[in-house]
Short mmCIF file of C-alpha atoms in Angstrom, two decimals:
data_model
loop_
_atom_site.label_atom_id
_atom_site.label_comp_id
_atom_site.label_asym_id
_atom_site.label_seq_id
_atom_site.Cartn_x
_atom_site.Cartn_y
_atom_site.Cartn_z
CA MET A 164 -0.14 0.17 0.11
CA THR A 165 1.67 3.73 -0.74
CA THR A 166 0.16 6.41 1.46
CA LEU A 167 0.66 10.07 0.85
CA LEU A 168 1.78 11.80 4.31
CA ASP A 169 -0.37 14.70 5.36
CA LEU A 170 2.53 17.00 6.55
CA ALA A 171 1.93 20.48 7.61
CA PRO A 172 4.79 23.25 8.12
CA THR A 173 4.10 22.88 11.86
CA ASP A 174 5.01 19.20 11.89
CA VAL A 175 8.32 19.96 10.54
CA ALA A 176 9.33 23.01 12.45
CA PRO A 177 12.77 22.94 13.39
CA ASP A 178 14.36 22.94 16.73
CA ARG A 179 16.16 25.85 17.63
CA ALA A 180 19.15 23.99 19.54
CA GLN A 181 19.67 21.81 16.70
CA VAL A 182 19.69 24.45 14.43
CA LEU A 183 22.35 26.40 16.36
CA ARG A 184 24.03 23.34 16.83
CA HIS A 185 24.35 22.77 12.71
CA LEU A 186 25.59 26.59 12.79
CA GLY A 187 28.42 25.33 15.18
CA ILE A 188 26.92 27.29 18.04
CA PRO A 189 27.14 25.44 21.41
CA SER A 190 23.89 25.17 23.52
CA ASP A 191 25.32 27.22 26.32
CA ALA A 192 26.90 30.04 24.12
CA LYS A 193 25.66 33.68 24.12
CA VAL A 194 24.02 34.42 20.56
CA SER A 195 24.84 37.75 19.42
CA GLU A 196 22.17 40.21 18.52
CA ARG A 197 23.10 40.22 14.97
CA THR A 198 22.89 36.26 14.79
CA GLU A 199 19.49 36.65 16.41
CA GLN A 200 18.36 39.10 13.76
CA VAL A 201 19.52 36.60 11.16
CA TYR A 202 17.66 33.81 12.74
CA ARG A 203 14.59 35.72 12.78
CA ALA A 204 14.83 36.62 9.22
CA ALA A 205 15.24 32.96 8.36
CA GLY A 206 12.59 31.92 10.22
CA GLU A 207 10.46 33.94 8.40
CA LEU A 208 11.72 32.67 4.98
CA PHE A 209 11.45 29.28 6.09
CA ALA A 210 7.67 29.65 7.07
CA SER A 211 7.07 31.08 3.92
CA SER A 212 9.00 28.57 1.79
CA VAL A 213 8.39 25.30 3.18
CA ALA A 214 5.75 22.76 1.73
CA PRO A 215 6.60 19.53 3.19
CA ALA A 216 5.33 16.53 1.52
CA GLY A 217 5.91 12.98 2.03
CA VAL A 218 5.20 9.34 0.50
CA LEU A 219 5.25 5.76 2.12
CA ALA A 220 5.07 2.39 0.81
CA ASP A 221 4.76 -0.89 2.19
CA VAL A 222 7.10 -3.45 0.98
CA THR A 223 8.16 -7.33 1.53
CA VAL A 224 11.13 -8.33 2.51
CA GLU A 225 11.73 -9.99 -0.72
CA GLU A 226 10.71 -6.72 -2.38
CA PHE A 227 13.20 -4.53 -0.49
CA ASP A 228 16.14 -7.43 -1.08
CA ALA A 229 15.69 -6.26 -4.87
CA VAL A 230 15.71 -2.54 -4.00
CA TYR A 231 18.51 -2.90 -1.53
CA ARG A 232 20.86 -4.85 -3.77
CA GLY A 233 20.56 -1.82 -6.08
CA GLU A 234 23.38 -1.61 -8.78
CA GLY A 235 25.44 -4.11 -6.92
CA ARG A 236 27.59 -1.65 -5.15
CA ASN A 237 26.85 -2.00 -1.44
CA GLN A 238 29.63 -2.63 0.77
CA PRO A 239 29.85 -6.34 1.60
CA GLU A 240 28.66 -6.32 4.83
CA THR A 241 25.98 -3.68 6.46
CA PRO A 242 23.83 -3.07 9.16
CA VAL A 243 20.81 -2.64 6.79
CA ALA A 244 21.52 -6.09 5.06
CA LEU A 245 21.56 -7.71 8.73
CA ILE A 246 18.49 -5.81 9.97
CA PHE A 247 16.00 -6.17 7.00
CA PRO A 248 15.78 -9.89 6.71
CA ARG A 249 14.71 -9.91 10.32
CA ALA A 250 12.05 -6.79 10.24
CA GLU A 251 8.31 -7.77 10.60
CA HIS A 252 7.37 -4.52 8.50
CA LEU A 253 9.09 -2.55 6.01
CA ALA A 254 8.20 0.61 4.11
CA LEU A 255 9.98 2.45 1.68
CA PHE A 256 9.51 6.36 2.03
CA ALA A 257 10.49 9.63 0.89
CA VAL A 258 9.85 13.28 2.33
CA THR A 259 10.73 16.60 1.14
CA LEU A 260 10.31 20.05 2.09
CA GLY A 261 9.42 21.50 -1.38
CA PRO A 262 11.30 23.36 -4.11
CA ARG A 263 10.80 26.90 -2.53
CA ILE A 264 13.39 26.18 -0.10
CA GLY A 265 16.04 25.44 -2.70
CA ALA A 266 15.08 28.56 -4.53
CA ALA A 267 15.24 30.69 -1.47
CA LEU A 268 18.61 29.34 -0.54
CA THR A 269 20.03 30.20 -4.31
CA GLY A 270 18.49 33.55 -3.80
CA CYS A 271 20.26 34.27 -0.53
CA PHE A 272 23.57 33.15 -1.88
CA ALA A 273 23.24 35.08 -5.02
CA ALA A 274 22.43 38.04 -3.04
CA GLN A 275 25.65 37.22 -1.05
CA ASP A 276 23.31 37.17 2.00
CA PHE A 277 25.55 34.10 3.50
CA ALA A 278 24.42 34.42 6.94
CA LEU A 279 20.85 34.08 6.17
CA ALA A 280 21.57 31.43 3.61
CA TYR A 281 23.41 29.40 6.13
CA THR A 282 20.93 29.77 8.95
CA LEU A 283 18.19 28.82 6.24
CA ASP A 284 20.21 25.84 5.10
CA ALA A 285 20.46 24.88 8.89
CA MET A 286 16.70 25.17 9.34
CA ALA A 287 15.74 23.09 6.35
CA SER A 288 18.54 20.26 6.95
CA VAL A 289 17.00 19.93 10.81
CA ALA A 290 13.32 20.34 9.15
CA ALA A 291 14.06 17.53 6.72
CA ASP A 292 15.27 15.10 9.38
CA THR A 293 12.28 16.32 11.22
CA ALA A 294 10.08 15.19 8.48
CA ALA A 295 11.76 11.98 8.45
CA ASP A 296 11.25 11.50 12.25
CA VAL A 297 7.78 12.37 11.86
CA THR A 298 7.20 9.87 9.26
CA GLU A 299 8.91 7.31 11.25
CA ARG A 300 6.54 7.80 14.37
CA ARG A 301 3.57 8.07 12.16
CA TYR A 302 4.70 4.81 10.32
CA GLU A 303 5.22 3.02 13.76
CA GLY A 304 1.67 4.37 15.14
CA ALA A 305 0.09 3.15 12.05
CA LEU A 306 1.51 -0.38 12.52
CA ARG A 307 0.36 -0.26 15.95
CA ALA A 308 -3.20 0.64 14.94
CA ARG A 309 -3.06 -2.19 12.32
CA GLY A 310 -2.41 -4.71 15.22
CA TRP A 311 1.25 -4.78 15.53
CA ALA A 312 2.42 -6.12 18.91
CA ALA A 313 4.90 -3.42 19.26
CA THR A 314 5.40 -3.51 23.02
CA ASP A 315 9.31 -4.41 22.46
CA GLY A 316 9.58 -3.27 18.69
CA ALA A 317 10.44 0.04 16.84
CA ALA A 318 10.53 1.31 13.42
CA LEU A 319 13.93 2.77 12.45
CA ARG A 320 14.90 4.31 9.17
CA TYR A 321 17.93 3.74 6.89
CA SER A 322 18.98 5.53 4.03
CA PRO A 323 21.28 5.12 0.55
CA GLY A 324 24.33 6.70 0.91
CA TYR A 325 24.81 5.81 4.47
CA CYS A 326 25.85 2.86 6.53
CA GLY A 327 27.40 1.16 3.52
CA TRP A 328 24.17 1.59 1.33
CA ASP A 329 25.53 2.68 -1.81
CA LEU A 330 23.80 6.06 -3.03
CA THR A 331 22.96 3.94 -6.54
CA GLY A 332 20.19 2.18 -4.40
CA GLN A 333 18.19 5.40 -4.86
CA ARG A 334 17.48 4.46 -8.46
CA ARG A 335 15.44 1.17 -7.59
CA LEU A 336 14.01 2.91 -4.52
CA PHE A 337 12.53 5.72 -6.63
CA ALA A 338 11.34 2.99 -9.30
CA ARG A 339 9.51 1.30 -6.55
CA LEU A 340 8.65 4.22 -4.36
CA ARG A 341 7.57 6.59 -7.25
CA PRO A 342 7.87 9.90 -5.24
CA GLU A 343 7.38 11.73 -8.31
CA THR A 344 3.78 12.27 -7.06
CA ILE A 345 5.20 14.26 -4.17
CA GLY A 346 7.62 16.31 -6.60
CA LEU A 347 10.65 14.39 -5.80
CA THR A 348 12.76 13.28 -8.62
CA LEU A 349 16.39 11.70 -9.15
CA THR A 350 19.03 13.18 -10.96
CA ASP A 351 21.47 10.91 -13.06
CA SER A 352 23.91 10.96 -10.31
CA TYR A 353 21.53 9.65 -7.77
CA LEU A 354 20.86 12.91 -5.91
CA MET A 355 17.41 13.79 -4.85
CA GLN A 356 15.75 17.30 -6.44
CA PRO A 357 14.38 19.28 -4.22
CA LEU A 358 17.75 18.98 -2.23
CA LYS A 359 16.17 19.09 1.21
CA SER A 360 14.53 15.70 0.96
CA VAL A 361 15.12 12.44 2.58
CA SER A 362 14.43 8.85 1.42
CA GLY A 363 15.13 5.42 2.44
CA VAL A 364 13.46 2.32 4.21
CA MET A 365 11.50 2.01 7.64
CA LEU A 366 12.44 -1.38 9.11
CA ALA A 367 10.04 -2.40 12.01
CA GLY A 368 10.90 -5.09 14.38
CA PRO A 369 11.92 -5.92 18.02
CA HIS A 370 14.51 -3.53 19.41
CA ALA A 371 17.21 -6.18 19.26
CA ILE A 372 17.61 -6.19 15.60
CA HIS A 373 18.37 -2.58 15.14
CA ARG A 374 21.36 -2.82 17.51
CA PHE A 375 24.73 -3.34 15.74
CA PRO A 376 28.20 -2.63 16.71
CA PRO A 377 29.58 0.37 14.99
CA THR A 378 32.67 -1.45 13.63
CA TYR A 379 32.18 -1.71 10.13
CA ASP A 380 35.07 -0.12 7.88
CA PHE A 381 32.80 2.89 6.94
CA CYS A 382 31.92 3.75 10.68
CA GLU A 383 35.76 4.66 11.14
CA ARG A 384 35.00 7.11 8.43
CA CYS A 385 31.52 8.37 9.87
CA GLU A 386 31.65 11.24 12.16
CA THR A 387 27.95 11.73 12.14
CA ARG A 388 27.07 8.76 14.13
CA THR A 389 23.45 9.42 13.94
CA CYS A 390 22.82 5.75 14.41
CA ARG A 391 23.95 5.93 17.84
CA GLU A 392 21.45 8.87 18.44
CA ARG A 393 18.75 7.24 16.75
CA LEU A 394 19.34 3.92 18.97
CA ARG A 395 19.53 6.14 21.89
CA ALA A 396 16.08 7.69 21.04
CA MET A 397 14.74 4.33 20.54
CA ALA A 398 15.76 3.31 23.83
CA ALA A 399 14.34 6.39 25.43
CA ARG A 400 11.11 5.88 23.64
CA ARG A 401 10.93 2.63 25.12
CA ARG A 402 11.56 3.37 28.58
CA GLY A 403 9.05 6.11 28.21
CA ALA A 404 6.43 3.25 27.10
CA ALA A 405 7.34 1.07 29.95
CA MET B 144 46.58 54.55 8.71
CA THR B 145 43.14 55.06 10.33
CA ILE B 146 40.95 54.61 7.46
CA LEU B 147 42.42 51.03 7.13
CA THR B 148 41.57 50.22 10.81
CA ASP B 149 38.33 51.51 10.03
CA ILE B 150 37.71 49.18 7.06
CA SER B 151 38.83 46.32 9.50
CA ALA B 152 36.75 47.39 12.02
CA ALA B 153 33.45 47.78 9.74
CA ILE B 154 34.12 44.04 8.48
CA MET B 155 34.47 42.81 12.15
CA ALA B 156 31.18 44.36 12.62
CA GLY B 157 29.40 43.08 9.65
CA ASP B 158 29.09 46.50 8.31
CA ASP B 159 28.58 46.49 4.44
CA ALA B 160 27.82 49.91 4.14
CA GLY B 161 30.62 51.17 6.36
CA VAL B 162 33.44 49.00 4.67
CA SER B 163 31.93 50.16 1.26
CA ASP B 164 31.95 53.66 2.27
CA ARG B 165 35.64 53.54 3.91
CA THR B 166 36.98 51.64 0.90
CA ARG B 167 35.81 54.02 -1.44
CA GLN B 168 37.39 56.89 0.82
CA ALA B 169 40.52 54.98 0.99
CA ILE B 170 40.77 54.61 -2.89
CA ALA B 171 40.04 58.06 -3.15
CA GLN B 172 43.07 59.21 -0.91
CA ARG B 173 45.29 57.02 -3.34
CA ILE B 174 46.29 54.45 -0.84
CA PRO B 175 48.04 51.77 -2.59
CA LEU B 176 45.18 49.24 -3.48
CA LYS B 177 47.42 46.45 -2.30
CA THR B 178 47.48 48.09 1.01
CA ILE B 179 44.02 48.61 1.35
CA LEU B 180 43.28 44.91 0.63
CA ASP B 181 45.99 43.72 2.82
CA GLU B 182 45.86 45.83 5.79
CA GLY B 183 42.38 46.88 5.71
CA LEU B 184 39.91 43.90 4.19
CA ILE B 185 42.06 41.00 4.67
CA ALA B 186 43.37 42.10 7.89
CA GLY B 187 39.69 42.42 9.14
CA MET B 188 38.73 38.98 7.89
CA THR B 189 41.90 37.64 9.54
CA VAL B 190 40.96 39.01 12.90
CA VAL B 191 37.37 37.45 12.41
CA GLY B 192 38.71 33.96 11.29
CA ASP B 193 41.06 33.94 14.59
CA ARG B 194 38.19 34.93 16.67
CA PHE B 195 36.07 32.24 14.95
CA ARG B 196 38.85 29.79 15.65
CA ASP B 197 38.96 30.40 19.17
CA HIS B 198 35.04 30.13 19.40
CA ASP B 199 34.68 33.78 20.37
CA ILE B 200 32.29 34.22 17.56
CA PHE B 201 30.24 31.77 15.50
CA LEU B 202 29.37 31.11 11.96
CA PRO B 203 26.44 33.67 11.39
CA ASP B 204 28.95 36.44 12.51
CA VAL B 205 31.85 35.05 9.97
CA LEU B 206 29.44 35.26 7.39
CA LEU B 207 28.04 38.92 8.23
CA ALA B 208 31.81 39.87 7.93
CA ALA B 209 32.41 37.99 4.66
CA ARG B 210 29.41 39.88 3.24
CA ALA B 211 30.95 43.06 4.52
CA MET B 212 34.36 41.96 3.08
CA TYR B 213 32.72 41.69 -0.41
CA ALA B 214 31.30 45.05 -0.38
CA GLY B 215 34.74 46.33 -0.15
CA MET B 216 36.02 43.70 -2.55
CA ASP B 217 33.49 44.39 -5.39
CA LEU B 218 35.10 48.25 -5.27
CA LEU B 219 38.63 46.86 -5.26
CA LYS B 220 38.70 43.82 -7.66
CA PRO B 221 38.24 45.62 -10.79
CA LEU B 222 41.17 48.03 -10.07
CA LEU B 223 43.39 45.40 -8.71
CA VAL B 224 42.77 43.42 -11.91
CA GLY B 225 43.36 46.73 -13.95
CA GLU B 226 46.74 47.40 -12.15
CA GLY B 227 47.70 43.78 -12.88
CA ILE B 228 47.88 42.74 -8.94
CA PRO B 229 47.57 39.16 -8.86
CA SER B 230 45.50 37.36 -6.24
CA ALA B 231 46.72 34.97 -3.45
CA GLY B 232 46.34 32.62 -5.81
CA THR B 233 43.68 30.45 -7.54
CA VAL B 234 41.56 27.54 -5.77
CA VAL B 235 39.52 25.27 -7.46
CA ILE B 236 36.83 23.65 -5.13
CA GLY B 237 33.92 21.35 -5.42
CA SER B 238 31.89 18.47 -3.78
CA VAL B 239 32.96 15.37 -5.47
CA ARG B 240 31.28 13.28 -7.79
CA GLY B 241 27.85 12.03 -6.12
CA ASP B 242 27.91 14.40 -3.39
CA LEU B 243 25.23 16.94 -3.21
CA HIS B 244 26.23 18.57 0.12
CA ASP B 245 27.85 21.81 -0.70
CA ILE B 246 27.10 23.95 2.20
CA GLY B 247 30.58 23.20 3.99
CA LYS B 248 32.53 23.84 0.72
CA ASN B 249 30.59 27.12 -0.07
CA LEU B 250 31.90 28.40 3.21
CA VAL B 251 35.23 27.53 2.42
CA GLY B 252 35.12 29.39 -0.66
CA ILE B 253 33.60 32.70 1.06
CA MET B 254 36.48 32.35 3.50
CA LEU B 255 39.01 31.85 0.95
CA ARG B 256 38.02 34.73 -1.22
CA GLY B 257 38.11 36.52 2.40
CA ALA B 258 41.51 36.02 2.36
CA GLY B 259 42.40 37.20 -0.85
CA PHE B 260 42.03 34.06 -3.20
CA ASP B 261 40.49 33.53 -6.56
CA VAL B 262 38.18 30.81 -5.78
CA ILE B 263 36.62 28.72 -8.50
CA ASP B 264 33.56 26.83 -7.28
CA LEU B 265 32.61 24.16 -9.52
CA GLY B 266 29.36 23.40 -7.10
CA HIS B 267 28.74 19.80 -6.10
CA ASP B 268 28.72 16.30 -7.93
CA VAL B 269 31.63 17.07 -9.65
CA ALA B 270 33.73 14.67 -11.77
CA PRO B 271 37.21 14.09 -10.59
CA ALA B 272 38.22 14.90 -14.71
CA ARG B 273 36.79 18.33 -14.44
CA MET B 274 38.25 19.38 -11.24
CA VAL B 275 41.71 18.38 -12.92
CA GLU B 276 40.84 20.16 -16.21
CA THR B 277 39.79 23.27 -14.35
CA ALA B 278 42.63 23.54 -12.18
CA ARG B 279 45.01 22.87 -15.39
CA ASP B 280 43.22 25.32 -17.56
CA ARG B 281 42.79 28.40 -15.07
CA GLY B 282 46.37 27.83 -13.48
CA ALA B 283 45.06 26.92 -9.87
CA ALA B 284 47.47 26.31 -7.35
CA VAL B 285 45.22 24.16 -5.14
CA ILE B 286 42.21 21.74 -5.70
CA GLY B 287 39.80 21.59 -2.55
CA MET B 288 37.41 18.66 -2.40
CA SER B 289 34.65 18.16 -0.01
CA ALA B 290 32.39 15.06 0.58
CA LEU B 291 29.92 14.45 3.33
CA LEU B 292 28.95 11.05 2.23
CA THR B 293 31.42 8.11 3.00
CA THR B 294 30.27 6.41 -0.19
CA THR B 295 31.70 9.60 -2.43
CA MET B 296 35.28 9.77 -0.56
CA PRO B 297 36.54 7.42 -2.82
CA ALA B 298 36.08 9.95 -5.91
CA MET B 299 38.97 12.18 -3.91
CA ARG B 300 41.51 9.12 -4.50
CA GLU B 301 40.36 9.45 -8.14
CA VAL B 302 41.39 13.14 -8.39
CA VAL B 303 44.58 12.93 -6.55
CA GLU B 304 45.55 9.95 -8.81
CA LEU B 305 44.20 11.65 -12.04
CA LEU B 306 46.74 14.75 -11.18
CA LYS B 307 49.71 12.15 -10.84
CA LYS B 308 48.78 10.62 -14.25
CA GLU B 309 48.62 14.08 -15.80
CA ARG B 310 51.82 15.11 -14.12
CA LEU B 311 50.22 18.44 -12.41
CA ASP B 312 50.69 16.85 -9.10
CA ALA B 313 53.75 19.10 -8.45
CA ARG B 314 51.92 22.23 -9.62
CA VAL B 315 48.56 21.56 -8.35
CA ARG B 316 48.10 20.81 -4.50
CA THR B 317 45.03 19.04 -3.13
CA ILE B 318 43.07 19.43 0.15
CA VAL B 319 40.44 17.46 1.42
CA GLY B 320 37.64 18.04 4.02
CA GLY B 321 34.28 17.16 4.98
CA ALA B 322 32.50 15.62 8.10
CA PRO B 323 33.66 12.09 7.40
CA VAL B 324 37.00 13.05 5.93
CA THR B 325 40.01 12.51 8.36
CA GLU B 326 43.83 13.36 8.08
CA ALA B 327 44.60 9.70 8.05
CA PHE B 328 42.19 9.30 5.19
CA ALA B 329 43.90 12.23 3.47
CA ARG B 330 47.21 10.35 3.91
CA SER B 331 45.96 7.23 2.65
CA ILE B 332 44.78 8.76 -0.63
CA GLY B 333 47.91 10.79 -1.51
CA ALA B 334 46.39 14.12 -0.86
CA ASP B 335 48.47 17.05 0.13
CA ALA B 336 46.40 18.28 2.96
CA TYR B 337 43.48 17.92 5.13
CA ALA B 338 41.46 20.85 6.71
CA PHE B 339 38.88 20.09 9.74
CA ASP B 340 36.63 23.20 9.24
CA ALA B 341 36.66 25.88 6.85
CA ALA B 342 38.85 28.52 9.04
CA ASN B 343 41.62 25.73 8.99
CA ALA B 344 41.25 25.21 5.37
CA VAL B 345 42.29 28.84 4.83
CA ASP B 346 45.42 28.60 6.95
CA VAL B 347 46.38 25.06 5.10
CA VAL B 348 45.64 26.60 1.61
CA LYS B 349 48.05 29.57 2.47
CA GLU B 350 50.77 26.93 3.33
CA LEU B 351 50.11 25.02 0.59
CA VAL B 352 50.21 27.98 -1.82
CA GLY B 353 53.44 28.97 -0.06
CA ARG B 354 55.03 25.58 -0.48
CA ARG B 355 55.16 25.87 -3.97
#
């Protein structure tokens, strides 16, 4: 089943602390008045430009296996390859903030308004991740509504380009998901347009299937470590539910 | 000279109009163009870069200063070109093939321009051959490569190897950066240098250009 997601701008409102972190400003730092002014201007531009949309499509393990194998360029061993065969539910997804954010960014750079451009970009990056987070929670909620015994389960997302899943995997993901319905397309270099978009797979199953040691070759080169953050968030949600 | 100090101060304050006015005044006073550039504009950006490095100010403040610097450069650049005064050097930058993340790379470009370099920004998803050809054809001293995805980092090695193959590696230095890139990785692919952030990239590029 393919579902178009009803995402409102308020659903993807970026968290200020995360935006500031993107800008390299520590949470305990004093923000200058000039930066506050730029932040407010970026917030207004963001609000007038964002048009979030999303799409989600259930797939079987076999269908995802074909998507995941892509063009055969994944790392030999990856967390996703271990997790998805053990998942109880799987869904491909894509979310986007729409084309106007990109146009606004281009306009800021063209006007050499770098501070505004970077602040808006940081907001949009956080918002795109927020859109994916919202989609993840809604997917989990929908599964529960469909009777999924999720007392010890969680849905987490994984994306091509990360954790050894090669970016070329986008081709089959797009062919199966058809996110053109929300205005999202793929370039010849496997990049999404509009830029502020996230795609991937939601894998739902017992908490245990999502845990993996960050000891793969590519983990050594990874400084984002978002897998750790997401696993911590999953554990926190689990504690909250208990 | 007070006017040069004023230009620097206006840059530090992110005051575009102030930089523009004072640069115009300095030009009218017939202060040598290179002096206005080095002791006014670049001196101001250097202090901004130092304060950024010391975590005394943050990215938006640096970017406001950069915009103010550009206001002065817009006035000065045509005159510098007219007098045949060379820039600090030419740097080709780009996010490597397959990588669409270019915000960090853009920041490096802004700060390099602020340090007096000519920057040719090839954008994102740049093929190795295009980087090398551009550096060769435009007489660049340095190629700066950025990657945010671990899966796109191998393209950096291709650029380094292509430079060697074309026997350009002695003339064109390479610097790599981006969230997943490390100094060890830079060494492993034979890149000349690694930078951990945009301010550091400026220092490293200055060093690479000086070493040629």
